[in-house]
């Protein structure tokens, strides 16, 4: 199991800066969750009781702005991690096909070309879903 992690790490290390940026966006996404309960509490406990419409408008704009920024961060974070996922899977498939080109014809007869190509496509697709869930 440790060898697999080391093997896959070699594919991900090319994208370390993008992974760090995606992690930073995940941190920002978490930070956007902090003010929402505080603003909601302020609206319910103070603003509505005092019937202050100006404050309600300002706090509502703040909530909409924070929600908009949060959705933008979630979108770009997903875009970055999806792109990394696709590039890693593409690199894996290319390397597997290169190794398959070096295999002797006797091995092709043993398994069949369709079986080997199917394994390359299906197994890397399973890894793709694993990476997406992990991200």
CSV table of C-alpha atoms in Angstrom, one decimal:
chain,number,residue,atom,x,y,z
A,1,UNK,CA,0.0,0.0,0.0
A,2,UNK,CA,2.9,2.3,0.8
A,3,UNK,CA,4.4,1.8,-2.7
A,4,UNK,CA,1.1,2.8,-4.3
A,5,UNK,CA,1.0,6.1,-2.3
A,6,UNK,CA,4.6,6.9,-3.3
A,7,UNK,CA,3.8,6.0,-6.9
A,8,UNK,CA,0.7,8.2,-7.1
A,9,UNK,CA,2.5,11.0,-5.2
A,10,UNK,CA,4.9,11.3,-8.2
A,11,UNK,CA,1.9,12.2,-10.3
A,12,UNK,CA,0.5,14.8,-7.9
A,13,UNK,CA,3.8,16.5,-7.0
A,14,UNK,CA,3.7,18.3,-10.4
A,15,UNK,CA,0.6,20.1,-9.2
A,16,UNK,CA,1.8,21.0,-5.6
A,17,UNK,CA,1.2,24.8,-6.2
A,18,UNK,CA,-2.3,24.2,-7.5
A,19,UNK,CA,-3.1,21.8,-4.6
A,20,UNK,CA,-1.9,24.4,-2.1
A,21,UNK,CA,-4.0,27.1,-3.8
A,22,UNK,CA,-7.0,24.8,-3.7
A,23,UNK,CA,-6.4,24.1,0.0
A,24,UNK,CA,-6.2,27.9,0.6
A,25,UNK,CA,-9.6,28.3,-1.2
A,26,UNK,CA,-11.0,25.5,1.1
A,27,UNK,CA,-9.7,27.5,4.1
A,28,UNK,CA,-11.4,30.7,2.8
A,29,UNK,CA,-14.6,28.7,2.2
A,30,UNK,CA,-14.5,27.7,5.8
A,31,UNK,CA,-13.9,31.2,7.0
A,32,UNK,CA,-17.0,32.4,5.1
A,33,UNK,CA,-19.1,30.2,7.3
A,34,UNK,CA,-18.1,32.1,10.5
A,35,UNK,CA,-20.0,35.4,10.1
A,36,UNK,CA,-23.3,33.9,9.0
A,37,UNK,CA,-24.6,32.8,12.4
A,38,UNK,CA,-23.4,36.1,14.0
A,39,UNK,CA,-25.2,38.2,11.4
A,40,UNK,CA,-28.3,36.1,11.7
A,41,UNK,CA,-28.3,36.4,15.4
A,42,UNK,CA,-27.9,40.1,15.1
A,43,UNK,CA,-30.9,40.3,12.8
A,44,UNK,CA,-33.1,38.1,15.0
A,45,UNK,CA,-32.1,39.5,18.4
A,46,UNK,CA,-31.7,43.2,17.7
A,47,UNK,CA,-32.7,44.4,14.3
A,48,UNK,CA,-36.2,42.9,14.1
A,49,UNK,CA,-36.9,43.7,17.7
A,50,UNK,CA,-36.0,47.4,17.2
A,51,UNK,CA,-37.7,47.5,13.8
A,52,UNK,CA,-34.6,49.0,12.2
A,53,UNK,CA,-35.1,48.6,8.5
A,54,UNK,CA,-31.8,50.3,7.5
A,55,UNK,CA,-29.8,47.9,9.5
A,56,UNK,CA,-31.8,45.0,8.2
A,57,UNK,CA,-31.0,46.1,4.6
A,58,UNK,CA,-27.3,46.4,5.4
A,59,UNK,CA,-27.2,43.0,7.1
A,60,UNK,CA,-29.1,41.4,4.3
A,61,UNK,CA,-26.7,42.8,1.7
A,62,UNK,CA,-23.8,41.5,3.8
A,63,UNK,CA,-25.4,38.0,3.9
A,64,UNK,CA,-26.0,38.0,0.1
A,65,UNK,CA,-22.4,39.3,-0.5
A,66,UNK,CA,-20.9,36.6,1.7
A,67,UNK,CA,-23.0,33.9,0.1
A,68,UNK,CA,-22.0,35.0,-3.3
A,69,UNK,CA,-18.3,35.0,-2.4
A,70,UNK,CA,-18.7,31.6,-0.8
A,71,UNK,CA,-20.3,30.2,-4.0
A,72,UNK,CA,-17.6,31.7,-6.1
A,73,UNK,CA,-14.8,30.2,-3.9
A,74,UNK,CA,-16.6,26.8,-4.0
A,75,UNK,CA,-16.8,27.0,-7.8
A,76,UNK,CA,-13.2,27.8,-8.3
A,77,UNK,CA,-12.0,25.3,-5.8
A,78,UNK,CA,-14.0,22.6,-7.5
A,79,UNK,CA,-12.6,23.7,-10.9
A,80,UNK,CA,-9.0,23.5,-9.6
A,81,UNK,CA,-9.4,20.1,-8.0
A,82,UNK,CA,-11.3,18.7,-11.0
A,83,UNK,CA,-8.6,20.0,-13.4
A,84,UNK,CA,-5.8,18.4,-11.2
A,85,UNK,CA,-7.8,15.2,-11.1
A,86,UNK,CA,-8.2,15.0,-14.9
A,87,UNK,CA,-4.5,15.8,-15.5
A,88,UNK,CA,-3.3,13.2,-13.1
A,89,UNK,CA,-5.6,10.5,-14.6
A,90,UNK,CA,-4.5,11.6,-18.1
A,91,UNK,CA,-0.9,11.3,-17.1
A,92,UNK,CA,-1.5,7.8,-15.6
A,93,UNK,CA,-3.2,6.7,-18.8
A,94,UNK,CA,-0.4,7.9,-21.0
A,95,UNK,CA,2.2,6.2,-18.8
A,96,UNK,CA,0.2,2.9,-18.8
A,97,UNK,CA,-0.2,3.1,-22.6
A,98,UNK,CA,3.6,3.7,-23.0
A,99,UNK,CA,4.3,0.7,-20.8
A,100,UNK,CA,1.8,-1.3,-22.8
A,101,UNK,CA,3.6,-0.5,-26.0
A,102,UNK,CA,6.8,-2.1,-24.6
A,103,UNK,CA,5.1,-5.4,-23.8
A,104,UNK,CA,5.9,-8.3,-26.0
A,105,UNK,CA,3.2,-9.7,-28.3
A,106,UNK,CA,3.1,-13.0,-26.4
A,107,UNK,CA,1.5,-11.1,-23.4
A,108,UNK,CA,-1.1,-9.5,-25.7
A,109,UNK,CA,-2.2,-13.0,-26.8
A,110,UNK,CA,-2.5,-14.1,-23.2
A,111,UNK,CA,-4.8,-11.3,-22.2
A,112,UNK,CA,-6.1,-9.7,-25.4
A,113,UNK,CA,-5.7,-6.1,-26.5
A,114,UNK,CA,-9.3,-5.2,-25.7
A,115,UNK,CA,-9.1,-6.5,-22.2
A,116,UNK,CA,-5.9,-4.5,-21.5
A,117,UNK,CA,-7.2,-1.2,-22.9
A,118,UNK,CA,-10.5,-1.8,-21.0
A,119,UNK,CA,-8.5,-2.2,-17.8
A,120,UNK,CA,-6.5,1.0,-18.4
A,121,UNK,CA,-9.7,3.0,-19.0
A,122,UNK,CA,-11.9,1.4,-16.3
A,123,UNK,CA,-9.2,1.3,-13.5
A,124,UNK,CA,-8.1,4.9,-14.0
A,125,UNK,CA,-11.7,6.0,-14.0
A,126,UNK,CA,-12.2,4.3,-10.7
A,127,UNK,CA,-9.1,6.2,-9.4
A,128,UNK,CA,-10.6,9.4,-10.8
A,129,UNK,CA,-13.7,9.0,-8.6
A,130,UNK,CA,-11.5,8.2,-5.6
A,131,UNK,CA,-9.4,11.3,-6.1
A,132,UNK,CA,-12.5,13.4,-6.6
A,133,UNK,CA,-14.0,12.2,-3.3
A,134,UNK,CA,-10.7,12.7,-1.5
A,135,UNK,CA,-10.4,16.3,-2.7
